[in-house]
CSV table of C-alpha atoms in Angstrom, one decimal:
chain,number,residue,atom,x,y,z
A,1,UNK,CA,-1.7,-21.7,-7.1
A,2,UNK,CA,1.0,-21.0,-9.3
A,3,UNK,CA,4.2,-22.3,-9.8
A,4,UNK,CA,6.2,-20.9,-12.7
A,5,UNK,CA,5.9,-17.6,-14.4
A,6,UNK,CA,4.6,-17.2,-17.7
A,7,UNK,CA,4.0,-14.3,-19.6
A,8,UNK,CA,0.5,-14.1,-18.8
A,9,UNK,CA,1.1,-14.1,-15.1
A,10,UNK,CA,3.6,-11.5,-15.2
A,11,UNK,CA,1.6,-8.9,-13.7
A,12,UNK,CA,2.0,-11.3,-10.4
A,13,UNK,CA,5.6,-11.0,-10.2
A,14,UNK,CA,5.9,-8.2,-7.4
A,15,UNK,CA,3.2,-9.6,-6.1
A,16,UNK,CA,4.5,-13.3,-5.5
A,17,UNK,CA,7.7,-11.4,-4.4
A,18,UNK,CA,6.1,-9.5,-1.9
A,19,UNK,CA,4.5,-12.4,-0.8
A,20,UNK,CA,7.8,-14.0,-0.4
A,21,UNK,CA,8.9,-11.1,1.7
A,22,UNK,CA,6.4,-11.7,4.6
A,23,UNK,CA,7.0,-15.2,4.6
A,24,UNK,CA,11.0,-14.6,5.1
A,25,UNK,CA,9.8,-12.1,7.3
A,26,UNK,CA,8.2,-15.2,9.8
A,27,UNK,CA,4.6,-14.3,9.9
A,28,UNK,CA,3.4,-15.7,6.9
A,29,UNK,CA,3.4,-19.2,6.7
A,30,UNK,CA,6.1,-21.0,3.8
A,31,UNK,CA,3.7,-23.2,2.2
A,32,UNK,CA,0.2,-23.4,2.2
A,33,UNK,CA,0.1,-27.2,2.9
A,34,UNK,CA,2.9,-28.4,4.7
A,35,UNK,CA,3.9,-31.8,5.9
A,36,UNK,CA,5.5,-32.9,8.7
A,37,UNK,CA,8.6,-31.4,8.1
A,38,UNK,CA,7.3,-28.2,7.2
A,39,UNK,CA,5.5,-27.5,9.7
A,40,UNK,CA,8.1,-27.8,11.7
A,41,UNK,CA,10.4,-25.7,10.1
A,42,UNK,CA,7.8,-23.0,9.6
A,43,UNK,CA,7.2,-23.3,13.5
A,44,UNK,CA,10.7,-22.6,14.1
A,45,UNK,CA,11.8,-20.3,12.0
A,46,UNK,CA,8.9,-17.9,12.7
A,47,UNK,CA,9.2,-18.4,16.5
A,48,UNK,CA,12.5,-17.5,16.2
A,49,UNK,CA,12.0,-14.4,13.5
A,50,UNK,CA,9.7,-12.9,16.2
A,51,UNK,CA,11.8,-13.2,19.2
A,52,UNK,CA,14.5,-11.4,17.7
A,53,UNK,CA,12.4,-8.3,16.7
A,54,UNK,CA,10.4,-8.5,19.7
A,55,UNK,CA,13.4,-8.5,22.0
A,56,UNK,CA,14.6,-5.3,19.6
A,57,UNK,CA,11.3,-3.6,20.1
A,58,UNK,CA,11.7,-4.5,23.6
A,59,UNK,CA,15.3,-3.0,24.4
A,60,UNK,CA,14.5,0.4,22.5
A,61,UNK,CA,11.4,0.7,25.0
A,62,UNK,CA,13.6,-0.6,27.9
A,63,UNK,CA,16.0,2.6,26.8
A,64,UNK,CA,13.1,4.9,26.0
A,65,UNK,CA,12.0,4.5,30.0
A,66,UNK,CA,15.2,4.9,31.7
A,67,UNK,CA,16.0,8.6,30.0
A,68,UNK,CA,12.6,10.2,30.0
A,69,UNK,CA,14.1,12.7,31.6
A,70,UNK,CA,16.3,13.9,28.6
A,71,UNK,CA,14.3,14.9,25.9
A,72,UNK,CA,17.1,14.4,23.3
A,73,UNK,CA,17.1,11.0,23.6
A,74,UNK,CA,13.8,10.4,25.0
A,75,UNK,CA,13.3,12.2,20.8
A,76,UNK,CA,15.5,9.7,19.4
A,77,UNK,CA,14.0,6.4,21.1
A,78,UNK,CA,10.8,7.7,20.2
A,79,UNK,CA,11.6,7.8,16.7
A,80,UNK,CA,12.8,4.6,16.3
A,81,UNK,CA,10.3,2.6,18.6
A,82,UNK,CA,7.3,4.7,16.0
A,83,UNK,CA,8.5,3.0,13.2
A,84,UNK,CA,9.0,-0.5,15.1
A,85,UNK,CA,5.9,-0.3,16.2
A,86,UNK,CA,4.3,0.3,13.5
A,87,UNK,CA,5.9,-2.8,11.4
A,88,UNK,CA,5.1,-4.9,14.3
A,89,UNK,CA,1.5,-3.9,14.7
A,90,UNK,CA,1.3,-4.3,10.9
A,91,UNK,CA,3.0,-8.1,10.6
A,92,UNK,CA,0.8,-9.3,13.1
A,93,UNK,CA,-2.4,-8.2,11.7
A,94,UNK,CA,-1.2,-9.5,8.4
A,95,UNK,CA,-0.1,-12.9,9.7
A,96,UNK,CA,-3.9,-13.2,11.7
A,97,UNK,CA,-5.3,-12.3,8.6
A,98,UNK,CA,-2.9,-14.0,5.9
A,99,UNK,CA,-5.7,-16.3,4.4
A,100,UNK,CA,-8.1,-13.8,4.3
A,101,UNK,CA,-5.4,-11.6,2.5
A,102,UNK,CA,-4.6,-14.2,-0.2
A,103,UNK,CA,-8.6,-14.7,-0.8
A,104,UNK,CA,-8.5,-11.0,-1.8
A,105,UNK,CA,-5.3,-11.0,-4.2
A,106,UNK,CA,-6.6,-13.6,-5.9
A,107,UNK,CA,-10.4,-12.2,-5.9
A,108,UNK,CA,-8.3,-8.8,-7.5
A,109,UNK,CA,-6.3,-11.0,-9.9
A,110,UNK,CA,-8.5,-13.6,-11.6
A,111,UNK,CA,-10.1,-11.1,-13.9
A,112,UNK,CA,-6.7,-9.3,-14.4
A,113,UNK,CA,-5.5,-13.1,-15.2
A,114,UNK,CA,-8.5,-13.4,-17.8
A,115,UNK,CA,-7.8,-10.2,-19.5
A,116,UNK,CA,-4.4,-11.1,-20.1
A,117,UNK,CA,-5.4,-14.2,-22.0
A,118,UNK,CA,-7.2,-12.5,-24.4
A,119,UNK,CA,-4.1,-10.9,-26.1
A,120,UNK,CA,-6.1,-7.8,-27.1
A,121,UNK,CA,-3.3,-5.2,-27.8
A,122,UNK,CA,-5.2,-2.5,-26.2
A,123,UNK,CA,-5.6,-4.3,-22.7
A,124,UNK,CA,-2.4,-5.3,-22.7
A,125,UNK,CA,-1.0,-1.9,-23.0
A,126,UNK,CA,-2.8,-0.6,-20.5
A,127,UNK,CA,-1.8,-3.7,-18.3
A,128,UNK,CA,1.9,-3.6,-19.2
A,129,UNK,CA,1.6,0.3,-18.3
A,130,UNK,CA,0.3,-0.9,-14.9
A,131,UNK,CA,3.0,-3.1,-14.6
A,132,UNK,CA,5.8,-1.0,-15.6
A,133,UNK,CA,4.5,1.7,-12.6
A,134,UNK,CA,4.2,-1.4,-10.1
A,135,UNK,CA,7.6,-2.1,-10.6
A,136,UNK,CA,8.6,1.5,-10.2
A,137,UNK,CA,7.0,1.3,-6.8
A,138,UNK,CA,8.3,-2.1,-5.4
A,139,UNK,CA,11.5,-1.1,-6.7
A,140,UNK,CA,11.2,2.5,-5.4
A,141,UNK,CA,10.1,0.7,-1.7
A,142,UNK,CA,13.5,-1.4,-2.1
A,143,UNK,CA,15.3,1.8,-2.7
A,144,UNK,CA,14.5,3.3,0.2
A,145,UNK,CA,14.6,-0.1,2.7
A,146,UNK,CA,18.5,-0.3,1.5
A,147,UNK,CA,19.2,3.2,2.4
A,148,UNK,CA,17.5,3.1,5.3
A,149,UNK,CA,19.2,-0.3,6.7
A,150,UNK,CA,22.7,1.4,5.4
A,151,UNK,CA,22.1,4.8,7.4
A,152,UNK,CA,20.3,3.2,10.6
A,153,UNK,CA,22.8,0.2,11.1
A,154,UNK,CA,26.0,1.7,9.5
A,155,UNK,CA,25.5,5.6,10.5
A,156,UNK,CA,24.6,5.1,13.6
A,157,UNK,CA,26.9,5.3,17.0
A,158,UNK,CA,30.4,4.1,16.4
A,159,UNK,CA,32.0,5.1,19.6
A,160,UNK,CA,33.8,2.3,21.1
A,161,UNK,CA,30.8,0.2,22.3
A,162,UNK,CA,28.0,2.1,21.4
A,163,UNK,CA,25.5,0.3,19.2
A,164,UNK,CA,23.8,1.6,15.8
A,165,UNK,CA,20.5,1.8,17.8
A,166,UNK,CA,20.1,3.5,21.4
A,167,UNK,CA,19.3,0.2,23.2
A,168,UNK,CA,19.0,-1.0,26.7
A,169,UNK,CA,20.1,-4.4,27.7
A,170,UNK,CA,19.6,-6.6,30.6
A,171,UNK,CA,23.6,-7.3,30.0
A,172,UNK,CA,26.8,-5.1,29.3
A,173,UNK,CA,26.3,-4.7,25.6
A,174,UNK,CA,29.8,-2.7,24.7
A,175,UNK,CA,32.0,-5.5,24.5
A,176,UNK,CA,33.2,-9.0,23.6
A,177,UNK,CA,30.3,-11.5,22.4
A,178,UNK,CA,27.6,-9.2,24.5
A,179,UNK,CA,28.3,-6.5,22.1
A,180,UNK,CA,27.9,-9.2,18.9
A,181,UNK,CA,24.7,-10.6,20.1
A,182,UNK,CA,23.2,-6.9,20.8
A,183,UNK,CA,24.4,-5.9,17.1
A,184,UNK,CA,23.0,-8.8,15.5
A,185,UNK,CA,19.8,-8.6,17.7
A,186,UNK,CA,19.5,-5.0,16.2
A,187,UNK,CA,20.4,-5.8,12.5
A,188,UNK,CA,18.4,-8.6,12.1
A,189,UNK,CA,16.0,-6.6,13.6
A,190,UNK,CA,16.0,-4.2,11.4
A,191,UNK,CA,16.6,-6.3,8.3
A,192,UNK,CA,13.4,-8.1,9.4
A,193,UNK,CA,11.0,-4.9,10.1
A,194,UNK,CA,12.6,-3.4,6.3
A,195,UNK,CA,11.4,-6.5,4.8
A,196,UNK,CA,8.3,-6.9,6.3
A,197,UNK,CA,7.0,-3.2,6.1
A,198,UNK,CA,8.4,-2.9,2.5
A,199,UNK,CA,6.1,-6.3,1.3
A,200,UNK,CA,3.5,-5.3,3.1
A,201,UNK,CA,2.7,-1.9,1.4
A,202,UNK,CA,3.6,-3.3,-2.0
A,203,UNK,CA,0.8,-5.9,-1.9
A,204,UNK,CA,-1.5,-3.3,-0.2
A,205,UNK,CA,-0.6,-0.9,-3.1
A,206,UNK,CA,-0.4,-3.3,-5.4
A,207,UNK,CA,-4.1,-4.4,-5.0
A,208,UNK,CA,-5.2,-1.0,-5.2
A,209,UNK,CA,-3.6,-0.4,-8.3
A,210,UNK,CA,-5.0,-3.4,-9.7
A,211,UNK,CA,-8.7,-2.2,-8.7
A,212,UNK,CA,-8.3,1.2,-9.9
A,213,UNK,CA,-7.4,-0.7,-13.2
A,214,UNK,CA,-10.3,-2.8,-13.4
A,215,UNK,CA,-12.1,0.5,-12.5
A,216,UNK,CA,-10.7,2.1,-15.8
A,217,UNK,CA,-11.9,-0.9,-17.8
A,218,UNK,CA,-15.3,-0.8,-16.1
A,219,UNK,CA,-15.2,3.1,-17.3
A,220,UNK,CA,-14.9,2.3,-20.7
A,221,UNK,CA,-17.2,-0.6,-20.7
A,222,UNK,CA,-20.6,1.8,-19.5
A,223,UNK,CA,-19.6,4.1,-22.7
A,224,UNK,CA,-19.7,0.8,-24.8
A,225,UNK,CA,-22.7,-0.7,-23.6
A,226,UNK,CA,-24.8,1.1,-26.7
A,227,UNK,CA,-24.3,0.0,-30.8
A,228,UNK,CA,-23.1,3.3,-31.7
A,229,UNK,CA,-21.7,4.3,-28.4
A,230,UNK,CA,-21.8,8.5,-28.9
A,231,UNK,CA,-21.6,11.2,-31.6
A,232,UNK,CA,-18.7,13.1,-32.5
A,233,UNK,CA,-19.1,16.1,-29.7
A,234,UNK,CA,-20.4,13.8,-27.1
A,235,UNK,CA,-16.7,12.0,-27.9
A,236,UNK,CA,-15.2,15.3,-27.5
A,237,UNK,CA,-16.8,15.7,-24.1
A,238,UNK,CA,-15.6,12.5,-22.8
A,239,UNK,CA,-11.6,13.2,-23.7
A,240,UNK,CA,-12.0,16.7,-22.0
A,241,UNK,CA,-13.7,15.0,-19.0
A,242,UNK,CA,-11.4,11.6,-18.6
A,243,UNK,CA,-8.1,14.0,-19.2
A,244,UNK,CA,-9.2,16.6,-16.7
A,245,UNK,CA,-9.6,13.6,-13.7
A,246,UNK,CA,-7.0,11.2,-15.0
A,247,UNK,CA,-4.5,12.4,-17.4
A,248,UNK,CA,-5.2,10.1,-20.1
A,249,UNK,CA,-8.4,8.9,-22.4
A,250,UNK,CA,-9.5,5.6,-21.8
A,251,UNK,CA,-12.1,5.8,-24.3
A,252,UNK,CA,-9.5,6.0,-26.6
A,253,UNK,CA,-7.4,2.8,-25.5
A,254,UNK,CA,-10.5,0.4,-25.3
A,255,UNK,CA,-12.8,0.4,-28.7
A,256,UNK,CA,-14.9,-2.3,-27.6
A,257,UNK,CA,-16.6,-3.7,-24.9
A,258,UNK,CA,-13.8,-5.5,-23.0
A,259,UNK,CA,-15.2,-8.8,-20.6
A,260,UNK,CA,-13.9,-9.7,-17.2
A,261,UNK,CA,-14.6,-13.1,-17.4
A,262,UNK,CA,-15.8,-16.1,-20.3
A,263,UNK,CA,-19.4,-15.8,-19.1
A,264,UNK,CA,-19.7,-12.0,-20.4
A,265,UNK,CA,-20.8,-12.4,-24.0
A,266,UNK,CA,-19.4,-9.5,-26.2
A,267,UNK,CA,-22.5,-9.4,-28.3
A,268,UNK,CA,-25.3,-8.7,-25.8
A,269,UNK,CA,-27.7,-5.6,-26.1
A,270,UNK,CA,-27.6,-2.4,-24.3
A,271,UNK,CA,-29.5,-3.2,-21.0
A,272,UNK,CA,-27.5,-7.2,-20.6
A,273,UNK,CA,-24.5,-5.4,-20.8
A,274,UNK,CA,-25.3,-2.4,-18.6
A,275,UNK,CA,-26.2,-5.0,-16.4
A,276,UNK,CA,-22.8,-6.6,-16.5
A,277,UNK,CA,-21.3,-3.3,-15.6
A,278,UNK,CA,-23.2,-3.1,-13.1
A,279,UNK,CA,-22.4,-6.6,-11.6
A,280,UNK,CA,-18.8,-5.8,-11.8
A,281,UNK,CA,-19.4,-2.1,-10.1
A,282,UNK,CA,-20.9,-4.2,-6.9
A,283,UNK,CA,-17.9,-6.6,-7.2
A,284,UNK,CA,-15.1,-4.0,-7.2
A,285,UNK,CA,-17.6,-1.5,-4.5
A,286,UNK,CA,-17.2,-5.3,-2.6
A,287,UNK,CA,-13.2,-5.3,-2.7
A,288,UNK,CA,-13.0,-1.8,-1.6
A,289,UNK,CA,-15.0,-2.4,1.1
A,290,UNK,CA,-12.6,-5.5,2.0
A,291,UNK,CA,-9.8,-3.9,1.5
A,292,UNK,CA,-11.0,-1.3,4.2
A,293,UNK,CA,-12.0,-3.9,6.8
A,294,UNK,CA,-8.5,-6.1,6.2
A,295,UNK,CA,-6.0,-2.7,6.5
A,296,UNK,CA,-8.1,0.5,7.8
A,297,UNK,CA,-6.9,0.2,11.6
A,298,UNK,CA,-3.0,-0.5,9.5
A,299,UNK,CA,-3.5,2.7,7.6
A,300,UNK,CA,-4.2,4.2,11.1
A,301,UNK,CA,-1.6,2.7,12.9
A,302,UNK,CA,0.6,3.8,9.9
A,303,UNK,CA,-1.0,8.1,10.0
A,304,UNK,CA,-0.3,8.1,13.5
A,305,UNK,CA,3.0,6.4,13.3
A,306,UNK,CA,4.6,8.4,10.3
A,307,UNK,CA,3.4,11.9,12.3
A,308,UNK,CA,5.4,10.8,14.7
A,309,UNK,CA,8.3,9.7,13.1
A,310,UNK,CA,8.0,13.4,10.2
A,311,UNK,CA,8.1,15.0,13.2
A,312,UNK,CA,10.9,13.1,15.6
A,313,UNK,CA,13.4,11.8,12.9
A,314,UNK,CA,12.9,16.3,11.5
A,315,UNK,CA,13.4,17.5,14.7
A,316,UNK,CA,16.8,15.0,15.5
A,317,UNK,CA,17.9,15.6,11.8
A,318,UNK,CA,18.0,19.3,12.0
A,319,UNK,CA,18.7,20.3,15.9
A,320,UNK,CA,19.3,16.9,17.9
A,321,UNK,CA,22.2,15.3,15.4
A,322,UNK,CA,25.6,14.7,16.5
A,323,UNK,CA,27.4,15.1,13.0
A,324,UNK,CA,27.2,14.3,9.7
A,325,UNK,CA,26.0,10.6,10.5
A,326,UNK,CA,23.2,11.2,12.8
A,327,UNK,CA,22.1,14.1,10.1
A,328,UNK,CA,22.0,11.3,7.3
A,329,UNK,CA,20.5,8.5,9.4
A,330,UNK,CA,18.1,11.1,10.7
A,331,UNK,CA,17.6,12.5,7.3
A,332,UNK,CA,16.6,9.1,5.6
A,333,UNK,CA,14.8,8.4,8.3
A,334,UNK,CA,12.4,11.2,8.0
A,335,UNK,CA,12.1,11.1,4.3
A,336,UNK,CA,11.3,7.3,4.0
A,337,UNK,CA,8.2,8.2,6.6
A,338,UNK,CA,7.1,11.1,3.9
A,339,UNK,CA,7.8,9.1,1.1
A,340,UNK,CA,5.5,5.8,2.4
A,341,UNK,CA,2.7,8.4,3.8
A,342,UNK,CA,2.5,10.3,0.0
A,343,UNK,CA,2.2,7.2,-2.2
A,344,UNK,CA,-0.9,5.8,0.2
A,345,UNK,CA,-2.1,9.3,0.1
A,346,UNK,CA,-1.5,9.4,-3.5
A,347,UNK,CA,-3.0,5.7,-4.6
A,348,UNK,CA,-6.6,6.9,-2.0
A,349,UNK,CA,-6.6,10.4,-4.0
A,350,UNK,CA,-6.7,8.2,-7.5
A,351,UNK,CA,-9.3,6.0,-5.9
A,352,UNK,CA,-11.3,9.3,-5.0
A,353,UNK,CA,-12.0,10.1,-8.8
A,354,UNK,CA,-13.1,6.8,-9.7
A,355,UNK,CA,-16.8,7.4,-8.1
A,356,UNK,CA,-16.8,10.4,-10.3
A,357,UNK,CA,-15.5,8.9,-13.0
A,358,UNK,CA,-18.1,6.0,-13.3
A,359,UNK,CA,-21.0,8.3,-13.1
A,360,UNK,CA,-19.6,9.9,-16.4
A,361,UNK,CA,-19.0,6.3,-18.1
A,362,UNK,CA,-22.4,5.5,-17.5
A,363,UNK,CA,-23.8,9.3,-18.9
A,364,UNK,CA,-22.1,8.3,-21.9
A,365,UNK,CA,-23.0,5.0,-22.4
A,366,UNK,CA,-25.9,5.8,-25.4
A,367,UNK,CA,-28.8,5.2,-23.0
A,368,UNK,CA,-30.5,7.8,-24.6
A,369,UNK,CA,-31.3,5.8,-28.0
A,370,UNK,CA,-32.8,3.1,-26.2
A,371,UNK,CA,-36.7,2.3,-25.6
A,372,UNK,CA,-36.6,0.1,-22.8
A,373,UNK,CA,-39.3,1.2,-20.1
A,374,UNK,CA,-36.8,-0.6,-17.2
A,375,UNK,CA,-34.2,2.1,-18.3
A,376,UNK,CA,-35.1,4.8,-15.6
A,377,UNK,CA,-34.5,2.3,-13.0
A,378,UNK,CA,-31.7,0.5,-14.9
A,379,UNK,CA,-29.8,4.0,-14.7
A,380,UNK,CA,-31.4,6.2,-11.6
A,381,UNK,CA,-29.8,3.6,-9.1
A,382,UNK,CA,-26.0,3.1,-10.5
A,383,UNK,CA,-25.8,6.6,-10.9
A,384,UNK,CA,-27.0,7.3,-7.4
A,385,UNK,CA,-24.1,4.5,-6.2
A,386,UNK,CA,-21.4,6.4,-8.1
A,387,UNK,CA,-21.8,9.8,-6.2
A,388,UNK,CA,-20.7,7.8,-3.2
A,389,UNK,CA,-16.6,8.4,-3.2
A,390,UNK,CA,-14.7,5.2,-3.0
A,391,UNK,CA,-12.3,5.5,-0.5
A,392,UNK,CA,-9.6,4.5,1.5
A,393,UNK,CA,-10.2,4.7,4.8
A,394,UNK,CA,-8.0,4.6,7.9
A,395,UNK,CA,-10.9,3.1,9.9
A,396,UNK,CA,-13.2,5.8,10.4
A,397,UNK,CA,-11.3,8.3,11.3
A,398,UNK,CA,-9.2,9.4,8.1
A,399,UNK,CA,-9.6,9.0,4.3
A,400,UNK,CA,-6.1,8.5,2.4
A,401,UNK,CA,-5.7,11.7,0.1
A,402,UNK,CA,-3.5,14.3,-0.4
A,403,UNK,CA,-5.8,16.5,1.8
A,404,UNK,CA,-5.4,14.2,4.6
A,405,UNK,CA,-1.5,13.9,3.5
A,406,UNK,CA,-1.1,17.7,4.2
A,407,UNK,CA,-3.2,17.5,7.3
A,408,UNK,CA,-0.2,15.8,8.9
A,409,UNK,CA,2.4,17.2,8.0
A,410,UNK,CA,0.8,20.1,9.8
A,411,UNK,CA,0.2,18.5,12.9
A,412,UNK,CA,3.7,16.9,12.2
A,413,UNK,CA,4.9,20.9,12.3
A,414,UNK,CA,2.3,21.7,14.8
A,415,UNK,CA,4.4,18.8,17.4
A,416,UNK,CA,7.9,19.7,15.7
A,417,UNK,CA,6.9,23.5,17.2
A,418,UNK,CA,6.0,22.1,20.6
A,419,UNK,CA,9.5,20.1,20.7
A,420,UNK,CA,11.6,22.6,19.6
A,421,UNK,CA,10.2,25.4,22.4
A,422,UNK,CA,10.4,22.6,25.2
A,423,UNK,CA,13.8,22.3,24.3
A,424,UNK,CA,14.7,25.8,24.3
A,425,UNK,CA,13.3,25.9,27.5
């Protein structure tokens, strides 16, 4: 493991950080071989991390029971509780699966790490591009986990008494040291859930950004699998294909035949090296595939939970608010939800192309001036993997795009419609 950043492990920076978020958050463990001590400590403190947003899940549900007879706030316990829920369910499947999950970041980064080393100015670009966008992300997700702990715990109810968060207590809550326990209950609550969802995604989108890259290398390494890779028109072709799916010409950045790992000679012959792409295309297909079985039932539990809150957090922002206040918290609310549920949709819609993109690579790779009698089979089959999209998928159910991003916000509208003609009623 790593214990100091240098500048080749600078593309693990948000990473680690996020890493550090879950473990302030009290599901992931501090270190990964404690002593005595430690363990202790880690015992403690995440006991005591889950308690307190357990008994904050716990009070909005206690609330959310005793007034399902007023729709208004039967709407605005709703809200919250979807969101709550959703961290919760989230931060326990991540702390079940937490070694599991640090297999796979380091499965993602040890080629990443390799390429880095090799101080080839045109992987590094491309890597420091990667990085900057990263950043823009995490520090996007921060953004919004500021505002949103500003507007839920500072916008919220301040009538004499009357916490930031509808909550029902098994005490009087509205004064003296009753009404200080309830508020910290709630904003360490919240701080906790913020935290937790915020390092979750990162490292979830993070390893998908990192795939898609190795993806792009992958790309470029079927078209240089050949001596002279392609002619002047079939280059043409390849800039009019790779800008029409991705916006910018990989070709272009790599010139040579870029290797994930020492073992990868640069100087092998068409079919050793097409057989290395090959090798990599099965490994990357293989952390796809574990990226689905460690978070598809999240990104479920995530669809479902963002319709909900699109549609409550809407509906309280623009008919159930109580002033200016409620119209922000409500407001921030409902555009955090849209803003996490586009950039999944957005990072499964780039993973979509990739399939595509790979069969084209591998078109191109100048396997038409080789002799080999293996080369029907050495092609046939890799092509025939490539037509099979690479997805995200939330279980079995959804696949993360912006198709399936538009789908709910029309059911989001579709329940939105249903609420607003109950409540006319």
């Amino acid at each position: 493991m790593r214990t100091s950043y240098s500048n080749a492990a600078v593309h693990r920076r948000i990473a680690d950080a996020s890493i550090l978020g879950m473990k302030f958050s009290g599901f992931w463990n501090f270190s990964n071989n404690p002593n005595t001590i430690e363990k202790l400590f880690n015992l403690i403190y995440k006991h005591m991390m889950k308690l307190i947003i357990y008994t904050f899940a716990t009070t909005l549900v206690a609330d959310l029971i005793s007034n399902t007879d007023d729709l208004k706030i039967f709407i605005d316990d709703g809200c919250f509780f979807a969101g709550i829920f959703v961290i919760i369910f989230k931060l326990t499947t991540f702390g079940i699966y937490e070694n599991n999950i640090n297999e796979l970041i380091e499965k993602i980064f040890k080629p990443i790490d390799y390429l880095k080393n090799l101080n080839d100015k045109d992987v590094t670009t491309l890597i420091n591009e990667n990085i900057f966008f990263e950043r823009c992300t995490a520090y996007g997700f921060a953004s919004l986990a500021v505002c949103l702990l500003i507007t839920m715990i500072f916008f919220g109810n301040h009538k004499d008494g009357e916490l930031p968060i509808r909550a029902k207590y098994p005490f009087n809550s509205t004064e003296g040291i009753n009404y200080t326990t309830a508020f910290t209950i709630q904003a360490t609550g919240v701080t906790i859930g913020l935290t937790g969802i915020m390092a979750m995604d990162t490292i979830v989108l993070g390893l998908c950004r990192w795939t898609k890259f190795q993806f792009d290398v992958l790309y470029s390494n079927f078209q240089h699998c050949g001596d002279d890779i392609a002619n002047s028109k079939k280059q043409q072709q390849k800039k009019l294909i790779n800008n029409d799916k991705t916006g910018h010409n990989n070709s272009e950045i790599f010139k040579n035949f870029v290797a994930f790992n020492s073992n990868e000679n640069h100087h092998l012959g068409f079919s050793e090296r097409f057989k290395i792409c090959i090798k990599n295309h099965q490994r990357l297909i293989g952390i796809i595939e574990s990226v689905n079985n460690l978070f598809g039932l999240n990104m479920f539990v995530q669809i479902c939970g963002s319709s909900f809150i699109i549609c409550f957090a809407g509906y309280q922002a623009l008919l159930g608010s109580n002033g200016m206040r409620d119209l922000m918290k409500f407001s921030c609310y409902c555009g955090t939800g849209f803003s996490q549920l586009f950039i999944w949709s957005y990072f499964g819609n780039n993973l979509l192309c990739q399939g595509d993109l790979l069969s084209d690579g591998q078109w191109f790779s100048g396997w038409e001036k080789q002799n080999s009698r293996d080369l029907k089979n050495l092609l046939t089959i890799p092509m025939i993997r490539t037509r099979k999209p690479l997805e995200l998928k939330a279980m079995n159910f959804f696949t993360m795009s912006i198709e399936t991003f538009m789908m709910i916000l029309r059911a989001s509208y579709s329940i939105f419609t249903l609420l607003r003609t109950m409540e006319m009623k």
